[in-house]
PDB file of N, CA and C in Angstrom:
ATOM      1  N   MET A   1    -130.209  92.191 104.902  1.00  0.00           N
ATOM      2  CA  MET A   1    -129.825  92.389 103.805  1.00  0.00           C
ATOM      3  C   MET A   1    -130.793  92.069 102.501  1.00  0.00           C
ATOM      4  N   LYS A   2    -131.776  90.925 103.050  1.00  0.00           N
ATOM      5  CA  LYS A   2    -132.727  90.686 102.084  1.00  0.00           C
ATOM      6  C   LYS A   2    -134.054  91.504 101.828  1.00  0.00           C
ATOM      7  N   GLN A   3    -134.177  92.863 102.605  1.00  0.00           N
ATOM      8  CA  GLN A   3    -134.649  93.892 102.760  1.00  0.00           C
ATOM      9  C   GLN A   3    -134.286  94.876 101.492  1.00  0.00           C
ATOM     10  N   ILE A   4    -133.151  95.218 101.483  1.00  0.00           N
ATOM     11  CA  ILE A   4    -132.264  95.850 100.614  1.00  0.00           C
ATOM     12  C   ILE A   4    -131.686  95.726  98.909  1.00  0.00           C
ATOM     13  N   ALA A   5    -131.700  93.890  98.882  1.00  0.00           N
ATOM     14  CA  ALA A   5    -131.969  93.365  97.475  1.00  0.00           C
ATOM     15  C   ALA A   5    -133.209  93.028  97.784  1.00  0.00           C
ATOM     16  N   LEU A   6    -134.237  93.467  98.496  1.00  0.00           N
ATOM     17  CA  LEU A   6    -135.736  93.262  97.751  1.00  0.00           C
ATOM     18  C   LEU A   6    -135.988  94.578  97.480  1.00  0.00           C
ATOM     19  N   LEU A   7    -135.789  95.750  97.819  1.00  0.00           N
ATOM     20  CA  LEU A   7    -136.046  97.247  97.186  1.00  0.00           C
ATOM     21  C   LEU A   7    -134.887  97.668  96.175  1.00  0.00           C
ATOM     22  N   THR A   8    -134.337  96.588  95.698  1.00  0.00           N
ATOM     23  CA  THR A   8    -133.295  97.285  94.240  1.00  0.00           C
ATOM     24  C   THR A   8    -134.765  96.513  93.567  1.00  0.00           C
ATOM     25  N   LEU A   9    -135.024  95.169  93.931  1.00  0.00           N
ATOM     26  CA  LEU A   9    -135.495  94.394  92.999  1.00  0.00           C
ATOM     27  C   LEU A   9    -136.560  95.462  92.148  1.00  0.00           C
ATOM     28  N   VAL A  10    -137.929  95.917  93.494  1.00  0.00           N
ATOM     29  CA  VAL A  10    -138.591  96.088  93.357  1.00  0.00           C
ATOM     30  C   VAL A  10    -138.402  97.646  92.602  1.00  0.00           C
ATOM     31  N   ALA A  11    -137.885  98.394  93.039  1.00  0.00           N
ATOM     32  CA  ALA A  11    -137.081 100.194  92.339  1.00  0.00           C
ATOM     33  C   ALA A  11    -136.904  99.929  90.901  1.00  0.00           C
ATOM     34  N   SER A  12    -136.455  98.605  90.879  1.00  0.00           N
ATOM     35  CA  SER A  12    -135.638  98.712  88.948  1.00  0.00           C
ATOM     36  C   SER A  12    -136.734  97.522  87.917  1.00  0.00           C
ATOM     37  N   ALA A  13    -137.268  97.508  88.765  1.00  0.00           N
ATOM     38  CA  ALA A  13    -138.897  96.952  87.870  1.00  0.00           C
ATOM     39  C   ALA A  13    -139.968  98.314  88.358  1.00  0.00           C
ATOM     40  N   ALA A  14    -139.991  98.481  88.643  1.00  0.00           N
ATOM     41  CA  ALA A  14    -141.019  99.932  88.614  1.00  0.00           C
ATOM     42  C   ALA A  14    -140.875 101.038  87.531  1.00  0.00           C
ATOM     43  N   MET A  15    -139.253 101.008  87.306  1.00  0.00           N
ATOM     44  CA  MET A  15    -138.848 101.817  86.735  1.00  0.00           C
ATOM     45  C   MET A  15    -138.435 101.287  85.385  1.00  0.00           C
ATOM     46  N   VAL A  16    -137.823 100.256  85.432  1.00  0.00           N
ATOM     47  CA  VAL A  16    -138.253  99.698  83.570  1.00  0.00           C
ATOM     48  C   VAL A  16    -139.650  99.676  82.933  1.00  0.00           C
ATOM     49  N   GLY A  17    -141.102  99.830  84.350  1.00  0.00           N
ATOM     50  CA  GLY A  17    -141.802  99.634  83.116  1.00  0.00           C
ATOM     51  C   GLY A  17    -142.413 101.219  82.521  1.00  0.00           C
ATOM     52  N   CYS A  18    -142.230 101.938  82.351  1.00  0.00           N
ATOM     53  CA  CYS A  18    -142.646 103.523  82.000  1.00  0.00           C
ATOM     54  C   CYS A  18    -141.159 103.827  81.327  1.00  0.00           C
ATOM     55  N   SER A  19    -141.584 104.429  80.377  1.00  0.00           N
ATOM     56  CA  SER A  19    -140.421 104.486  79.044  1.00  0.00           C
ATOM     57  C   SER A  19    -141.287 105.930  78.415  1.00  0.00           C
ATOM     58  N   SER A  20    -140.624 106.881  78.004  1.00  0.00           N
ATOM     59  CA  SER A  20    -141.038 108.164  76.902  1.00  0.00           C
ATOM     60  C   SER A  20    -139.502 108.016  76.302  1.00  0.00           C
ATOM     61  N   TYR A  21    -139.926 107.868  75.122  1.00  0.00           N
ATOM     62  CA  TYR A  21    -138.881 107.738  74.168  1.00  0.00           C
ATOM     63  C   TYR A  21    -139.536 108.824  72.493  1.00  0.00           C
ATOM     64  N   ASP A  22    -138.963 108.886  71.283  1.00  0.00           N
ATOM     65  CA  ASP A  22    -138.685 109.291  70.273  1.00  0.00           C
ATOM     66  C   ASP A  22    -139.452 108.159  68.670  1.00  0.00           C
ATOM     67  N   THR A  23    -139.893 108.287  68.249  1.00  0.00           N
ATOM     68  CA  THR A  23    -140.533 106.977  67.557  1.00  0.00           C
ATOM     69  C   THR A  23    -139.423 106.979  65.996  1.00  0.00           C
ATOM     70  N   PRO A  24    -138.981 105.944  65.857  1.00  0.00           N
ATOM     71  CA  PRO A  24    -137.619 105.960  65.161  1.00  0.00           C
ATOM     72  C   PRO A  24    -138.218 106.429  63.803  1.00  0.00           C
ATOM     73  N   ASN A  25    -139.482 106.603  63.668  1.00  0.00           N
ATOM     74  CA  ASN A  25    -140.262 106.997  62.099  1.00  0.00           C
ATOM     75  C   ASN A  25    -140.904 107.962  61.649  1.00  0.00           C
ATOM     76  N   HIS A  26    -139.575 108.826  61.507  1.00  0.00           N
ATOM     77  CA  HIS A  26    -139.861 110.250  60.654  1.00  0.00           C
ATOM     78  C   HIS A  26    -139.913 110.871  59.807  1.00  0.00           C
ATOM     79  N   GLY A  27    -141.059 111.679  59.630  1.00  0.00           N
ATOM     80  CA  GLY A  27    -141.591 111.414  58.500  1.00  0.00           C
ATOM     81  C   GLY A  27    -141.836 113.709  57.706  1.00  0.00           C
ATOM     82  N   LYS A  28    -142.065 113.926  57.166  1.00  0.00           N
ATOM     83  CA  LYS A  28    -142.421 114.788  56.488  1.00  0.00           C
ATOM     84  C   LYS A  28    -143.003 115.748  57.129  1.00  0.00           C
ATOM     85  N   ASN A  29    -144.512 114.895  57.672  1.00  0.00           N
ATOM     86  CA  ASN A  29    -144.963 115.493  58.446  1.00  0.00           C
ATOM     87  C   ASN A  29    -145.936 115.155  59.705  1.00  0.00           C
ATOM     88  N   VAL A  30    -144.512 114.107  60.302  1.00  0.00           N
ATOM     89  CA  VAL A  30    -145.394 113.442  61.760  1.00  0.00           C
ATOM     90  C   VAL A  30    -144.707 113.911  62.505  1.00  0.00           C
ATOM     91  N   SER A  31    -145.481 114.139  63.791  1.00  0.00           N
ATOM     92  CA  SER A  31    -144.949 114.715  64.719  1.00  0.00           C
ATOM     93  C   SER A  31    -143.885 114.374  65.532  1.00  0.00           C
ATOM     94  N   MET A  32    -143.416 115.279  66.296  1.00  0.00           N
ATOM     95  CA  MET A  32    -141.722 115.330  67.150  1.00  0.00           C
ATOM     96  C   MET A  32    -142.151 114.909  68.411  1.00  0.00           C
ATOM     97  N   GLU A  33    -143.816 114.495  68.571  1.00  0.00           N
ATOM     98  CA  GLU A  33    -143.385 114.489  70.625  1.00  0.00           C
ATOM     99  C   GLU A  33    -143.360 112.834  70.807  1.00  0.00           C
ATOM    100  N   PRO A  34    -142.804 112.615  72.086  1.00  0.00           N
ATOM    101  CA  PRO A  34    -142.676 111.322  72.607  1.00  0.00           C
ATOM    102  C   PRO A  34    -143.485 110.437  72.960  1.00  0.00           C
ATOM    103  N   ALA A  35    -143.201 109.512  72.702  1.00  0.00           N
ATOM    104  CA  ALA A  35    -143.999 107.868  73.086  1.00  0.00           C
ATOM    105  C   ALA A  35    -143.855 107.907  74.218  1.00  0.00           C
ATOM    106  N   HIS A  36    -144.749 107.106  74.636  1.00  0.00           N
ATOM    107  CA  HIS A  36    -145.545 107.258  76.043  1.00  0.00           C
ATOM    108  C   HIS A  36    -146.191 105.022  76.945  1.00  0.00           C
ATOM    109  N   ASN A  37    -145.496 105.228  77.683  1.00  0.00           N
ATOM    110  CA  ASN A  37    -145.739 103.709  77.539  1.00  0.00           C
ATOM    111  C   ASN A  37    -145.824 103.500  79.025  1.00  0.00           C
ATOM    112  N   PHE A  38    -147.051 103.181  80.105  1.00  0.00           N
ATOM    113  CA  PHE A  38    -147.183 102.395  81.211  1.00  0.00           C
ATOM    114  C   PHE A  38    -147.395 100.996  81.112  1.00  0.00           C
ATOM    115  N   LEU A  39    -146.495 100.661  81.702  1.00  0.00           N
ATOM    116  CA  LEU A  39    -146.281  99.242  81.826  1.00  0.00           C
ATOM    117  C   LEU A  39    -146.784  97.909  80.642  1.00  0.00           C
ATOM    118  N   GLY A  40    -146.417  98.784  80.136  1.00  0.00           N
ATOM    119  CA  GLY A  40    -147.606  97.844  78.746  1.00  0.00           C
ATOM    120  C   GLY A  40    -148.685  97.815  78.480  1.00  0.00           C
ATOM    121  N   ILE A  41    -149.781  98.608  79.449  1.00  0.00           N
ATOM    122  CA  ILE A  41    -150.743  98.110  79.836  1.00  0.00           C
ATOM    123  C   ILE A  41    -151.539  99.741  78.158  1.00  0.00           C
ATOM    124  N   VAL A  42    -150.652 100.290  78.106  1.00  0.00           N
ATOM    125  CA  VAL A  42    -151.207 101.531  77.309  1.00  0.00           C
ATOM    126  C   VAL A  42    -149.671 101.951  77.212  1.00  0.00           C
ATOM    127  N   LYS A  43    -149.685 102.290  75.955  1.00  0.00           N
ATOM    128  CA  LYS A  43    -148.301 102.741  74.882  1.00  0.00           C
ATOM    129  C   LYS A  43    -149.057 103.847  74.221  1.00  0.00           C
ATOM    130  N   VAL A  44    -148.731 104.572  73.871  1.00  0.00           N
ATOM    131  CA  VAL A  44    -148.757 105.534  73.115  1.00  0.00           C
ATOM    132  C   VAL A  44    -147.725 106.096  71.952  1.00  0.00           C
ATOM    133  N   GLU A  45    -147.991 106.466  70.561  1.00  0.00           N
ATOM    134  CA  GLU A  45    -146.494 106.632  70.000  1.00  0.00           C
ATOM    135  C   GLU A  45    -147.215 107.977  68.432  1.00  0.00           C
ATOM    136  N   PRO A  46    -147.388 108.885  68.934  1.00  0.00           N
ATOM    137  CA  PRO A  46    -147.631 109.615  68.175  1.00  0.00           C
ATOM    138  C   PRO A  46    -146.887 109.819  66.491  1.00  0.00           C
ATOM    139  N   GLY A  47    -147.206 109.781  65.761  1.00  0.00           N
ATOM    140  CA  GLY A  47    -147.197 109.830  64.040  1.00  0.00           C
ATOM    141  C   GLY A  47    -145.671 108.817  64.380  1.00  0.00           C
ATOM    142  N   SER A  48    -146.837 107.107  64.600  1.00  0.00           N
ATOM    143  CA  SER A  48    -146.004 106.082  64.345  1.00  0.00           C
ATOM    144  C   SER A  48    -145.604 105.913  63.002  1.00  0.00           C
ATOM    145  N   TYR A  49    -146.535 105.828  62.327  1.00  0.00           N
ATOM    146  CA  TYR A  49    -147.076 104.958  60.981  1.00  0.00           C
ATOM    147  C   TYR A  49    -146.224 103.646  60.921  1.00  0.00           C
ATOM    148  N   SER A  50    -146.101 103.117  61.689  1.00  0.00           N
ATOM    149  CA  SER A  50    -145.422 101.830  61.619  1.00  0.00           C
ATOM    150  C   SER A  50    -146.523 100.279  61.308  1.00  0.00           C
ATOM    151  N   ALA A  51    -145.480  99.471  61.007  1.00  0.00           N
ATOM    152  CA  ALA A  51    -146.943  98.230  60.205  1.00  0.00           C
ATOM    153  C   ALA A  51    -146.802  97.416  61.842  1.00  0.00           C
ATOM    154  N   ILE A  52    -148.339  97.034  61.431  1.00  0.00           N
ATOM    155  CA  ILE A  52    -148.814  96.501  62.590  1.00  0.00           C
ATOM    156  C   ILE A  52    -148.749  94.902  63.200  1.00  0.00           C
ATOM    157  N   HIS A  53    -148.961  94.193  63.612  1.00  0.00           N
ATOM    158  CA  HIS A  53    -148.506  92.391  63.890  1.00  0.00           C
ATOM    159  C   HIS A  53    -149.791  92.111  63.272  1.00  0.00           C
ATOM    160  N   SER A  54    -149.176  91.117  63.156  1.00  0.00           N
ATOM    161  CA  SER A  54    -150.239  90.086  62.621  1.00  0.00           C
ATOM    162  C   SER A  54    -151.157  89.655  63.289  1.00  0.00           C
ATOM    163  N   SER A  55    -150.716  89.362  65.157  1.00  0.00           N
ATOM    164  CA  SER A  55    -151.288  88.320  66.078  1.00  0.00           C
ATOM    165  C   SER A  55    -151.997  90.357  67.520  1.00  0.00           C
ATOM    166  N   THR A  56    -152.009  90.608  66.645  1.00  0.00           N
ATOM    167  CA  THR A  56    -153.248  92.001  67.633  1.00  0.00           C
ATOM    168  C   THR A  56    -154.319  92.329  66.900  1.00  0.00           C
ATOM    169  N   VAL A  57    -155.137  92.732  67.655  1.00  0.00           N
ATOM    170  CA  VAL A  57    -156.648  92.880  66.824  1.00  0.00           C
ATOM    171  C   VAL A  57    -156.348  94.807  66.762  1.00  0.00           C
ATOM    172  N   ARG A  58    -156.196  95.291  65.763  1.00  0.00           N
ATOM    173  CA  ARG A  58    -156.302  96.745  65.039  1.00  0.00           C
ATOM    174  C   ARG A  58    -157.870  96.590  64.600  1.00  0.00           C
ATOM    175  N   LEU A  59    -157.874  98.043  65.495  1.00  0.00           N
ATOM    176  CA  LEU A  59    -158.436  99.281  65.481  1.00  0.00           C
ATOM    177  C   LEU A  59    -158.092  99.928  64.115  1.00  0.00           C
ATOM    178  N   LYS A  60    -159.276 101.265  63.229  1.00  0.00           N
ATOM    179  CA  LYS A  60    -158.945 102.198  62.928  1.00  0.00           C
ATOM    180  C   LYS A  60    -159.761 103.201  63.551  1.00  0.00           C
ATOM    181  N   THR A  61    -159.264 104.841  63.001  1.00  0.00           N
ATOM    182  CA  THR A  61    -160.282 105.601  63.262  1.00  0.00           C
ATOM    183  C   THR A  61    -161.393 105.396  62.586  1.00  0.00           C
ATOM    184  N   ASP A  62    -160.598 105.227  61.006  1.00  0.00           N
ATOM    185  CA  ASP A  62    -161.863 105.782  60.199  1.00  0.00           C
ATOM    186  C   ASP A  62    -163.051 104.261  60.701  1.00  0.00           C
ATOM    187  N   ASP A  63    -163.160 103.456  61.095  1.00  0.00           N
ATOM    188  CA  ASP A  63    -164.098 102.003  61.381  1.00  0.00           C
ATOM    189  C   ASP A  63    -165.255 103.305  62.972  1.00  0.00           C
ATOM    190  N   PHE A  64    -164.849 104.090  63.580  1.00  0.00           N
ATOM    191  CA  PHE A  64    -165.630 105.135  63.837  1.00  0.00           C
ATOM    192  C   PHE A  64    -166.057 106.245  63.204  1.00  0.00           C
ATOM    193  N   TYR A  65    -165.309 106.510  62.827  1.00  0.00           N
ATOM    194  CA  TYR A  65    -165.804 108.267  62.134  1.00  0.00           C
ATOM    195  C   TYR A  65    -164.379 108.309  60.602  1.00  0.00           C
ATOM    196  N   SER A  66    -165.240 109.195  59.859  1.00  0.00           N
ATOM    197  CA  SER A  66    -164.049 109.349  59.030  1.00  0.00           C
ATOM    198  C   SER A  66    -163.539 110.772  59.308  1.00  0.00           C
ATOM    199  N   ARG A  67    -162.627 111.394  58.732  1.00  0.00           N
ATOM    200  CA  ARG A  67    -161.990 112.371  58.705  1.00  0.00           C
ATOM    201  C   ARG A  67    -160.510 112.612  57.531  1.00  0.00           C
ATOM    202  N   ARG A  68    -160.386 113.956  57.210  1.00  0.00           N
ATOM    203  CA  ARG A  68    -159.448 113.889  55.523  1.00  0.00           C
ATOM    204  C   ARG A  68    -157.811 113.573  56.314  1.00  0.00           C
ATOM    205  N   ALA A  69    -157.346 114.456  57.463  1.00  0.00           N
ATOM    206  CA  ALA A  69    -156.127 114.140  57.988  1.00  0.00           C
ATOM    207  C   ALA A  69    -156.069 113.390  59.336  1.00  0.00           C
ATOM    208  N   ASN A  70    -154.642 112.547  58.645  1.00  0.00           N
ATOM    209  CA  ASN A  70    -154.935 111.466  59.516  1.00  0.00           C
ATOM    210  C   ASN A  70    -153.558 111.871  60.438  1.00  0.00           C
ATOM    211  N   SER A  71    -153.276 111.341  61.706  1.00  0.00           N
ATOM    212  CA  SER A  71    -152.617 111.678  62.499  1.00  0.00           C
ATOM    213  C   SER A  71    -151.517 110.886  62.731  1.00  0.00           C
ATOM    214  N   GLY A  72    -151.389 109.617  62.976  1.00  0.00           N
ATOM    215  CA  GLY A  72    -150.641 108.247  61.976  1.00  0.00           C
ATOM    216  C   GLY A  72    -150.071 108.061  63.339  1.00  0.00           C
ATOM    217  N   ASP A  73    -151.221 108.581  64.875  1.00  0.00           N
ATOM    218  CA  ASP A  73    -150.391 107.552  66.244  1.00  0.00           C
ATOM    219  C   ASP A  73    -151.137 106.611  65.702  1.00  0.00           C
ATOM    220  N   ARG A  74    -150.649 105.658  67.151  1.00  0.00           N
ATOM    221  CA  ARG A  74    -150.984 104.467  67.491  1.00  0.00           C
ATOM    222  C   ARG A  74    -151.146 104.451  68.895  1.00  0.00           C
ATOM    223  N   VAL A  75    -151.873 103.735  69.359  1.00  0.00           N
ATOM    224  CA  VAL A  75    -152.643 103.403  70.467  1.00  0.00           C
ATOM    225  C   VAL A  75    -152.064 101.432  70.639  1.00  0.00           C
ATOM    226  N   THR A  76    -151.210 101.172  71.958  1.00  0.00           N
ATOM    227  CA  THR A  76    -151.525  99.968  71.937  1.00  0.00           C
ATOM    228  C   THR A  76    -151.782  99.688  73.081  1.00  0.00           C
ATOM    229  N   LEU A  77    -152.578  98.664  73.266  1.00  0.00           N
ATOM    230  CA  LEU A  77    -152.432  98.167  74.786  1.00  0.00           C
ATOM    231  C   LEU A  77    -152.836  96.408  74.781  1.00  0.00           C
ATOM    232  N   LEU A  78    -153.133  96.606  76.571  1.00  0.00           N
ATOM    233  CA  LEU A  78    -153.034  94.942  76.922  1.00  0.00           C
ATOM    234  C   LEU A  78    -151.818  94.670  76.228  1.00  0.00           C
ATOM    235  N   TRP A  79    -150.683  95.118  76.653  1.00  0.00           N
ATOM    236  CA  TRP A  79    -149.062  94.064  75.333  1.00  0.00           C
ATOM    237  C   TRP A  79    -149.014  93.819  74.714  1.00  0.00           C
ATOM    238  N   GLY A  80    -150.218  94.725  73.852  1.00  0.00           N
ATOM    239  CA  GLY A  80    -150.470  94.928  72.281  1.00  0.00           C
ATOM    240  C   GLY A  80    -151.707  93.454  71.382  1.00  0.00           C
ATOM    241  N   ALA A  81    -152.105  93.291  72.073  1.00  0.00           N
ATOM    242  CA  ALA A  81    -153.272  92.585  72.620  1.00  0.00           C
ATOM    243  C   ALA A  81    -154.253  93.769  71.054  1.00  0.00           C
ATOM    244  N   ILE A  82    -155.056  94.422  71.789  1.00  0.00           N
ATOM    245  CA  ILE A  82    -155.461  95.252  71.214  1.00  0.00           C
ATOM    246  C   ILE A  82    -154.053  96.760  70.470  1.00  0.00           C
ATOM    247  N   THR A  83    -154.952  97.234  69.393  1.00  0.00           N
ATOM    248  CA  THR A  83    -154.377  98.378  68.612  1.00  0.00           C
ATOM    249  C   THR A  83    -155.479  99.214  67.611  1.00  0.00           C
ATOM    250  N   LEU A  84    -154.491 100.287  68.631  1.00  0.00           N
ATOM    251  CA  LEU A  84    -155.736 101.092  67.798  1.00  0.00           C
ATOM    252  C   LEU A  84    -154.840 102.435  66.980  1.00  0.00           C
ATOM    253  N   THR A  85    -155.151 103.073  65.697  1.00  0.00           N
ATOM    254  CA  THR A  85    -154.180 104.015  65.150  1.00  0.00           C
ATOM    255  C   THR A  85    -155.078 104.281  64.126  1.00  0.00           C
ATOM    256  N   ASP A  86    -154.250 105.317  63.913  1.00  0.00           N
ATOM    257  CA  ASP A  86    -155.128 106.593  62.814  1.00  0.00           C
ATOM    258  C   ASP A  86    -153.974 107.228  61.660  1.00  0.00           C
ATOM    259  N   TYR A  87    -154.099 105.743  60.643  1.00  0.00           N
ATOM    260  CA  TYR A  87    -153.854 105.802  59.522  1.00  0.00           C
ATOM    261  C   TYR A  87    -153.978 104.946  58.603  1.00  0.00           C
TER     262      TYR A  87
END
């Protein structure tokens, strides 16, 4: 009985950590690609253009190189500690 309970707990924890969903912020030129989340360690939101929390370290792609067209993608690392944005 304990083994079944432990197996159920481990399986549900493993399935909750990963998700694939679409972003709620769709504009005229926003990508309709699904977002991906791997246990909160890496979270990718294509075409997000959403606000950034003040408790994160924000890195912009403009800091590394400049280009004309921004994709609006957002990559969050380590449960929101570091956020890389392309907007």
